[in-house]
Amino acid sequence: METYGIWTPDRRLVHVWLKPNAARLRALRLSGRTAVGEAHHELRRHWRPLLESDQCESWRVGVLDALIQVVRCQPRAIAIAVLDSALHQGVIERQNLEQLAVQVTSRQRRVFDRIDARAESGTESLVRLALVDAGLRVVPQVLFPGVGRVDLLVEGRIVVEVDSAAWHSTVDAVTRDYGRDLQLVRRRRWVVRVSYEQAMHSRRQVVEAVRAALRASRAS
């Protein structure tokens, strides 16, 4: 996915497509250091026919085949985040989703109901999905004049900003974030900031924090 400019989580398996007659490779393991960053990996192997066989290269399959495997193999939330990213980056178009949907099971097809191309990062997608699944109304990428766009607006009251080390770690970026937060609070919007680790591994706690912020904002 990374080679197509699509968001991917840090921890992942290595997936390899094999020709149908490559049965001897069923026990194959990957040794040595790889782009994934660990010394030794189990491979997940695939023998299904490719949708875009003409796009297959020695080091990657076509983007649609890669996305099909994401939907088949990844947890629902990760699959939605990856598809959000693919659409947002313009790697695929809306009409490609129909091509993908017919290649997966009816249960897996449910991920397509939650895709939103407005998401600017995979972690934003994960947090949005957790909040929506909790029954909250969430709008991504809302513009506040004089402030700019915020990642998520929950129930019209709580702003959720999903931070990443890449864009929010410098002194200038932190100062800018604090300034935006002050302006939003002046407009009676509570701000909940979520780190990459929280977005990836503690989304239940994020939902609880947003609900607490909603209760507090209604009581004030």
PDB file of C-alpha atoms in Angstrom:
ATOM      1  CA  MET A   1       0.000   0.000   0.000  1.00  0.00           C
ATOM      2  CA  GLU A   2       2.793   2.427   0.873  1.00  0.00           C
ATOM      3  CA  THR A   3       4.219   2.251  -2.633  1.00  0.00           C
ATOM      4  CA  TYR A   4       0.895   3.602  -3.923  1.00  0.00           C
ATOM      5  CA  GLY A   5       0.871   6.465  -1.413  1.00  0.00           C
ATOM      6  CA  ILE A   6      -1.915   4.864   0.636  1.00  0.00           C
ATOM      7  CA  TRP A   7      -1.938   4.947   4.433  1.00  0.00           C
ATOM      8  CA  THR A   8      -0.934   1.726   6.172  1.00  0.00           C
ATOM      9  CA  PRO A   9      -0.577   0.864   9.877  1.00  0.00           C
ATOM     10  CA  ASP A  10       2.908   0.439  11.300  1.00  0.00           C
ATOM     11  CA  ARG A  11       2.471  -3.213  12.272  1.00  0.00           C
ATOM     12  CA  ARG A  12       1.523  -5.538   9.441  1.00  0.00           C
ATOM     13  CA  LEU A  13       2.148  -8.901   7.847  1.00  0.00           C
ATOM     14  CA  VAL A  14       3.882  -9.345   4.524  1.00  0.00           C
ATOM     15  CA  HIS A  15       1.397 -10.515   1.873  1.00  0.00           C
ATOM     16  CA  VAL A  16       2.634 -12.347  -1.227  1.00  0.00           C
ATOM     17  CA  TRP A  17       0.674 -13.372  -4.313  1.00  0.00           C
ATOM     18  CA  LEU A  18       1.737 -16.698  -5.825  1.00  0.00           C
ATOM     19  CA  LYS A  19       0.869 -18.522  -8.998  1.00  0.00           C
ATOM     20  CA  PRO A  20      -1.625 -21.393  -8.567  1.00  0.00           C
ATOM     21  CA  ASN A  21       1.075 -24.022  -9.276  1.00  0.00           C
ATOM     22  CA  ALA A  22       3.436 -22.626  -6.588  1.00  0.00           C
ATOM     23  CA  ALA A  23       2.329 -25.138  -3.949  1.00  0.00           C
ATOM     24  CA  ARG A  24       5.868 -25.700  -2.663  1.00  0.00           C
ATOM     25  CA  LEU A  25       5.927 -22.129  -1.340  1.00  0.00           C
ATOM     26  CA  ARG A  26       3.233 -22.821   1.231  1.00  0.00           C
ATOM     27  CA  ALA A  27       5.917 -23.137   3.936  1.00  0.00           C
ATOM     28  CA  LEU A  28       7.917 -20.115   2.791  1.00  0.00           C
ATOM     29  CA  ARG A  29       9.177 -17.690   5.437  1.00  0.00           C
ATOM     30  CA  LEU A  30      10.764 -14.300   4.943  1.00  0.00           C
ATOM     31  CA  SER A  31      14.230 -13.823   6.434  1.00  0.00           C
ATOM     32  CA  GLY A  32      16.399 -10.734   6.664  1.00  0.00           C
ATOM     33  CA  ARG A  33      15.432  -7.139   7.266  1.00  0.00           C
ATOM     34  CA  THR A  34      12.603  -5.695   5.203  1.00  0.00           C
ATOM     35  CA  ALA A  35      10.786  -2.415   4.763  1.00  0.00           C
ATOM     36  CA  VAL A  36       8.385  -3.546   7.471  1.00  0.00           C
ATOM     37  CA  GLY A  37      11.226  -3.148   9.956  1.00  0.00           C
ATOM     38  CA  GLU A  38      11.420  -6.522  11.715  1.00  0.00           C
ATOM     39  CA  ALA A  39      13.976  -9.260  11.255  1.00  0.00           C
ATOM     40  CA  HIS A  40      11.707 -12.230  10.639  1.00  0.00           C
ATOM     41  CA  HIS A  41       8.143 -12.459   9.340  1.00  0.00           C
ATOM     42  CA  GLU A  42       5.520 -14.998   8.583  1.00  0.00           C
ATOM     43  CA  LEU A  43       4.182 -14.487   5.092  1.00  0.00           C
ATOM     44  CA  ARG A  44       0.518 -14.529   4.233  1.00  0.00           C
ATOM     45  CA  ARG A  45       0.238 -16.163   0.848  1.00  0.00           C
ATOM     46  CA  HIS A  46      -2.495 -15.727  -1.769  1.00  0.00           C
ATOM     47  CA  TRP A  47      -3.320 -17.827  -4.825  1.00  0.00           C
ATOM     48  CA  ARG A  48      -6.579 -16.255  -5.999  1.00  0.00           C
ATOM     49  CA  PRO A  49      -6.774 -14.992  -9.606  1.00  0.00           C
ATOM     50  CA  LEU A  50      -5.806 -11.355  -9.975  1.00  0.00           C
ATOM     51  CA  LEU A  51      -8.267  -8.690 -11.089  1.00  0.00           C
ATOM     52  CA  GLU A  52      -5.478  -6.660 -12.715  1.00  0.00           C
ATOM     53  CA  SER A  53      -2.958  -9.262 -13.827  1.00  0.00           C
ATOM     54  CA  ASP A  54      -1.494  -6.800 -16.330  1.00  0.00           C
ATOM     55  CA  GLN A  55      -0.598  -4.463 -13.425  1.00  0.00           C
ATOM     56  CA  CYS A  56       1.310  -7.118 -11.497  1.00  0.00           C
ATOM     57  CA  GLU A  57       5.052  -6.569 -11.003  1.00  0.00           C
ATOM     58  CA  SER A  58       7.684  -8.714  -9.325  1.00  0.00           C
ATOM     59  CA  TRP A  59       7.426  -6.659  -6.122  1.00  0.00           C
ATOM     60  CA  ARG A  60       3.749  -5.704  -5.987  1.00  0.00           C
ATOM     61  CA  VAL A  61       0.332  -6.449  -7.427  1.00  0.00           C
ATOM     62  CA  GLY A  62      -1.971  -3.815  -8.908  1.00  0.00           C
ATOM     63  CA  VAL A  63      -3.635  -1.408  -6.517  1.00  0.00           C
ATOM     64  CA  LEU A  64      -7.122  -2.937  -6.874  1.00  0.00           C
ATOM     65  CA  ASP A  65      -5.815  -6.433  -6.098  1.00  0.00           C
ATOM     66  CA  ALA A  66      -3.921  -5.044  -3.105  1.00  0.00           C
ATOM     67  CA  LEU A  67      -7.077  -3.358  -1.823  1.00  0.00           C
ATOM     68  CA  ILE A  68      -9.110  -6.542  -2.295  1.00  0.00           C
ATOM     69  CA  GLN A  69      -6.677  -8.358  -0.014  1.00  0.00           C
ATOM     70  CA  VAL A  70      -6.895  -5.542   2.528  1.00  0.00           C
ATOM     71  CA  VAL A  71     -10.675  -6.005   2.730  1.00  0.00           C
ATOM     72  CA  ARG A  72     -10.313  -9.797   2.910  1.00  0.00           C
ATOM     73  CA  CYS A  73      -7.475  -9.940   5.434  1.00  0.00           C
ATOM     74  CA  GLN A  74      -7.524  -6.850   7.627  1.00  0.00           C
ATOM     75  CA  PRO A  75      -9.852  -5.957  10.508  1.00  0.00           C
ATOM     76  CA  ARG A  76     -12.853  -3.888   9.460  1.00  0.00           C
ATOM     77  CA  ALA A  77     -11.532  -0.607  10.883  1.00  0.00           C
ATOM     78  CA  ILE A  78      -8.138  -0.922   9.189  1.00  0.00           C
ATOM     79  CA  ALA A  79      -9.746  -1.840   5.857  1.00  0.00           C
ATOM     80  CA  ILE A  80     -11.982   1.238   6.011  1.00  0.00           C
ATOM     81  CA  ALA A  81      -9.037   3.483   6.881  1.00  0.00           C
ATOM     82  CA  VAL A  82      -7.011   2.139   3.948  1.00  0.00           C
ATOM     83  CA  LEU A  83      -9.918   2.589   1.513  1.00  0.00           C
ATOM     84  CA  ASP A  84     -10.522   6.122   2.823  1.00  0.00           C
ATOM     85  CA  SER A  85      -6.876   6.905   2.118  1.00  0.00           C
ATOM     86  CA  ALA A  86      -6.953   5.381  -1.363  1.00  0.00           C
ATOM     87  CA  LEU A  87      -9.923   7.563  -2.300  1.00  0.00           C
ATOM     88  CA  HIS A  88      -8.591  10.697  -0.619  1.00  0.00           C
ATOM     89  CA  GLN A  89      -5.233  10.383  -2.377  1.00  0.00           C
ATOM     90  CA  GLY A  90      -6.933   9.850  -5.732  1.00  0.00           C
ATOM     91  CA  VAL A  91      -5.336   6.432  -6.186  1.00  0.00           C
ATOM     92  CA  ILE A  92      -8.772   4.979  -6.971  1.00  0.00           C
ATOM     93  CA  GLU A  93     -12.122   6.486  -7.972  1.00  0.00           C
ATOM     94  CA  ARG A  94     -15.597   5.906  -6.546  1.00  0.00           C
ATOM     95  CA  GLN A  95     -16.485   3.604  -9.428  1.00  0.00           C
ATOM     96  CA  ASN A  96     -13.595   1.322  -8.476  1.00  0.00           C
ATOM     97  CA  LEU A  97     -15.387   0.496  -5.213  1.00  0.00           C
ATOM     98  CA  GLU A  98     -17.983  -1.490  -7.151  1.00  0.00           C
ATOM     99  CA  GLN A  99     -15.184  -3.542  -8.727  1.00  0.00           C
ATOM    100  CA  LEU A 100     -13.787  -4.259  -5.280  1.00  0.00           C
ATOM    101  CA  ALA A 101     -17.136  -5.056  -3.681  1.00  0.00           C
ATOM    102  CA  VAL A 102     -17.966  -7.925  -6.041  1.00  0.00           C
ATOM    103  CA  GLN A 103     -14.654  -9.620  -5.171  1.00  0.00           C
ATOM    104  CA  VAL A 104     -15.381 -10.042  -1.458  1.00  0.00           C
ATOM    105  CA  THR A 105     -18.021 -11.722   0.688  1.00  0.00           C
ATOM    106  CA  SER A 106     -21.294 -10.035   1.618  1.00  0.00           C
ATOM    107  CA  ARG A 107     -20.060  -9.625   5.180  1.00  0.00           C
ATOM    108  CA  GLN A 108     -16.806  -8.022   4.059  1.00  0.00           C
ATOM    109  CA  ARG A 109     -18.784  -5.763   1.715  1.00  0.00           C
ATOM    110  CA  ARG A 110     -20.122  -3.863   4.726  1.00  0.00           C
ATOM    111  CA  VAL A 111     -16.886  -1.891   4.970  1.00  0.00           C
ATOM    112  CA  PHE A 112     -17.920   0.075   1.885  1.00  0.00           C
ATOM    113  CA  ASP A 113     -20.845   1.614   3.788  1.00  0.00           C
ATOM    114  CA  ARG A 114     -18.457   3.528   6.070  1.00  0.00           C
ATOM    115  CA  ILE A 115     -15.918   4.868   3.566  1.00  0.00           C
ATOM    116  CA  ASP A 116     -15.368   8.635   3.601  1.00  0.00           C
ATOM    117  CA  ALA A 117     -12.843  10.191   1.216  1.00  0.00           C
ATOM    118  CA  ARG A 118     -12.683  13.404   3.281  1.00  0.00           C
ATOM    119  CA  ALA A 119     -10.442  11.711   5.851  1.00  0.00           C
ATOM    120  CA  GLU A 120      -6.902  13.068   5.653  1.00  0.00           C
ATOM    121  CA  SER A 121      -5.216  10.260   7.585  1.00  0.00           C
ATOM    122  CA  GLY A 122      -5.803   6.640   8.479  1.00  0.00           C
ATOM    123  CA  THR A 123      -5.828   7.437  12.197  1.00  0.00           C
ATOM    124  CA  GLU A 124      -8.526  10.047  11.614  1.00  0.00           C
ATOM    125  CA  SER A 125     -10.588   7.356   9.880  1.00  0.00           C
ATOM    126  CA  LEU A 126     -10.124   4.952  12.802  1.00  0.00           C
ATOM    127  CA  VAL A 127     -11.272   7.536  15.356  1.00  0.00           C
ATOM    128  CA  ARG A 128     -14.206   8.605  13.195  1.00  0.00           C
ATOM    129  CA  LEU A 129     -15.356   5.016  12.820  1.00  0.00           C
ATOM    130  CA  ALA A 130     -15.129   4.356  16.576  1.00  0.00           C
ATOM    131  CA  LEU A 131     -17.229   7.444  17.302  1.00  0.00           C
ATOM    132  CA  VAL A 132     -19.826   6.604  14.631  1.00  0.00           C
ATOM    133  CA  ASP A 133     -20.054   3.023  15.882  1.00  0.00           C
ATOM    134  CA  ALA A 134     -20.732   4.484  19.337  1.00  0.00           C
ATOM    135  CA  GLY A 135     -23.804   6.229  17.933  1.00  0.00           C
ATOM    136  CA  LEU A 136     -22.346   9.739  17.714  1.00  0.00           C
ATOM    137  CA  ARG A 137     -22.858  12.147  14.823  1.00  0.00           C
ATOM    138  CA  VAL A 138     -19.478  12.928  13.265  1.00  0.00           C
ATOM    139  CA  VAL A 139     -18.562  15.250  10.399  1.00  0.00           C
ATOM    140  CA  PRO A 140     -14.978  15.110   9.057  1.00  0.00           C
ATOM    141  CA  GLN A 141     -12.900  18.117   7.964  1.00  0.00           C
ATOM    142  CA  VAL A 142     -15.168  20.949   9.106  1.00  0.00           C
ATOM    143  CA  LEU A 143     -14.031  24.481   8.257  1.00  0.00           C
ATOM    144  CA  PHE A 144     -14.073  27.104  11.017  1.00  0.00           C
ATOM    145  CA  PRO A 145     -13.398  30.572   9.562  1.00  0.00           C
ATOM    146  CA  GLY A 146     -10.274  32.064  11.114  1.00  0.00           C
ATOM    147  CA  VAL A 147      -9.210  28.664  12.461  1.00  0.00           C
ATOM    148  CA  GLY A 148      -9.118  26.342   9.465  1.00  0.00           C
ATOM    149  CA  ARG A 149     -10.353  22.796   9.060  1.00  0.00           C
ATOM    150  CA  VAL A 150     -10.606  20.491  12.045  1.00  0.00           C
ATOM    151  CA  ASP A 151     -10.356  16.727  11.754  1.00  0.00           C
ATOM    152  CA  LEU A 152     -13.710  15.778  13.271  1.00  0.00           C
ATOM    153  CA  LEU A 153     -16.699  17.648  14.665  1.00  0.00           C
ATOM    154  CA  VAL A 154     -18.810  15.489  16.975  1.00  0.00           C
ATOM    155  CA  GLU A 155     -22.461  16.359  17.620  1.00  0.00           C
ATOM    156  CA  GLY A 156     -21.707  19.904  16.446  1.00  0.00           C
ATOM    157  CA  ARG A 157     -19.943  20.639  19.738  1.00  0.00           C
ATOM    158  CA  ILE A 158     -16.745  18.659  20.265  1.00  0.00           C
ATOM    159  CA  VAL A 159     -13.725  19.064  18.006  1.00  0.00           C
ATOM    160  CA  VAL A 160     -11.505  15.989  17.799  1.00  0.00           C
ATOM    161  CA  GLU A 161      -8.010  16.517  16.408  1.00  0.00           C
ATOM    162  CA  VAL A 162      -6.018  13.384  15.591  1.00  0.00           C
ATOM    163  CA  ASP A 163      -2.331  14.272  15.844  1.00  0.00           C
ATOM    164  CA  SER A 164       0.652  12.568  14.271  1.00  0.00           C
ATOM    165  CA  ALA A 165       4.338  12.951  15.026  1.00  0.00           C
ATOM    166  CA  ALA A 166       4.987  13.921  11.415  1.00  0.00           C
ATOM    167  CA  TRP A 167       2.788  17.048  11.485  1.00  0.00           C
ATOM    168  CA  HIS A 168       2.408  18.049  15.137  1.00  0.00           C
ATOM    169  CA  SER A 169       5.806  17.622  16.797  1.00  0.00           C
ATOM    170  CA  THR A 170       7.732  20.791  15.922  1.00  0.00           C
ATOM    171  CA  VAL A 171       7.633  23.899  18.126  1.00  0.00           C
ATOM    172  CA  ASP A 172       5.872  25.879  15.390  1.00  0.00           C
ATOM    173  CA  ALA A 173       3.268  23.156  14.879  1.00  0.00           C
ATOM    174  CA  VAL A 174       2.545  22.840  18.605  1.00  0.00           C
ATOM    175  CA  THR A 175       2.234  26.624  18.938  1.00  0.00           C
ATOM    176  CA  ARG A 176      -0.160  26.696  16.000  1.00  0.00           C
ATOM    177  CA  ASP A 177      -2.233  23.860  17.490  1.00  0.00           C
ATOM    178  CA  TYR A 178      -2.512  25.647  20.845  1.00  0.00           C
ATOM    179  CA  GLY A 179      -3.599  28.823  19.077  1.00  0.00           C
ATOM    180  CA  ARG A 180      -6.295  26.963  17.152  1.00  0.00           C
ATOM    181  CA  ASP A 181      -7.505  25.311  20.358  1.00  0.00           C
ATOM    182  CA  LEU A 182      -7.849  28.687  22.092  1.00  0.00           C
ATOM    183  CA  GLN A 183      -9.872  30.087  19.222  1.00  0.00           C
ATOM    184  CA  LEU A 184     -12.159  27.047  19.188  1.00  0.00           C
ATOM    185  CA  VAL A 185     -12.762  27.250  22.941  1.00  0.00           C
ATOM    186  CA  ARG A 186     -13.683  30.919  22.550  1.00  0.00           C
ATOM    187  CA  ARG A 187     -16.340  29.716  20.112  1.00  0.00           C
ATOM    188  CA  ARG A 188     -17.663  27.301  22.732  1.00  0.00           C
ATOM    189  CA  ARG A 189     -16.185  24.205  21.081  1.00  0.00           C
ATOM    190  CA  TRP A 190     -14.410  21.737  23.340  1.00  0.00           C
ATOM    191  CA  VAL A 191     -11.258  20.201  21.895  1.00  0.00           C
ATOM    192  CA  VAL A 192     -10.111  16.602  22.389  1.00  0.00           C
ATOM    193  CA  ARG A 193      -6.655  15.810  21.021  1.00  0.00           C
ATOM    194  CA  VAL A 194      -5.796  12.205  20.171  1.00  0.00           C
ATOM    195  CA  SER A 195      -2.288  10.835  19.595  1.00  0.00           C
ATOM    196  CA  TYR A 196      -1.325   8.244  16.998  1.00  0.00           C
ATOM    197  CA  GLU A 197      -0.968   5.554  19.686  1.00  0.00           C
ATOM    198  CA  GLN A 198      -4.384   6.385  21.150  1.00  0.00           C
ATOM    199  CA  ALA A 199      -5.998   6.313  17.716  1.00  0.00           C
ATOM    200  CA  MET A 200      -4.440   2.942  16.967  1.00  0.00           C
ATOM    201  CA  HIS A 201      -4.787   1.173  20.310  1.00  0.00           C
ATOM    202  CA  SER A 202      -7.083   3.082  22.721  1.00  0.00           C
ATOM    203  CA  ARG A 203     -10.124   4.112  20.705  1.00  0.00           C
ATOM    204  CA  ARG A 204     -12.547   2.985  23.408  1.00  0.00           C
ATOM    205  CA  GLN A 205     -10.955   5.471  25.825  1.00  0.00           C
ATOM    206  CA  VAL A 206     -11.150   8.157  23.133  1.00  0.00           C
ATOM    207  CA  VAL A 207     -14.886   7.554  22.751  1.00  0.00           C
ATOM    208  CA  GLU A 208     -15.339   7.761  26.532  1.00  0.00           C
ATOM    209  CA  ALA A 209     -13.409  11.052  26.647  1.00  0.00           C
ATOM    210  CA  VAL A 210     -15.517  12.539  23.842  1.00  0.00           C
ATOM    211  CA  ARG A 211     -18.733  11.488  25.574  1.00  0.00           C
ATOM    212  CA  ALA A 212     -17.501  13.081  28.814  1.00  0.00           C
ATOM    213  CA  ALA A 213     -16.677  16.278  26.926  1.00  0.00           C
ATOM    214  CA  LEU A 214     -20.169  16.275  25.412  1.00  0.00           C
ATOM    215  CA  ARG A 215     -21.785  15.946  28.849  1.00  0.00           C
ATOM    216  CA  ALA A 216     -19.632  18.748  30.227  1.00  0.00           C
ATOM    217  CA  SER A 217     -20.335  21.036  27.266  1.00  0.00           C
ATOM    218  CA  ARG A 218     -24.092  20.577  27.650  1.00  0.00           C
ATOM    219  CA  ALA A 219     -23.934  21.288  31.368  1.00  0.00           C
ATOM    220  CA  SER A 220     -21.938  24.506  30.953  1.00  0.00           C
TER     221      SER A 220
END
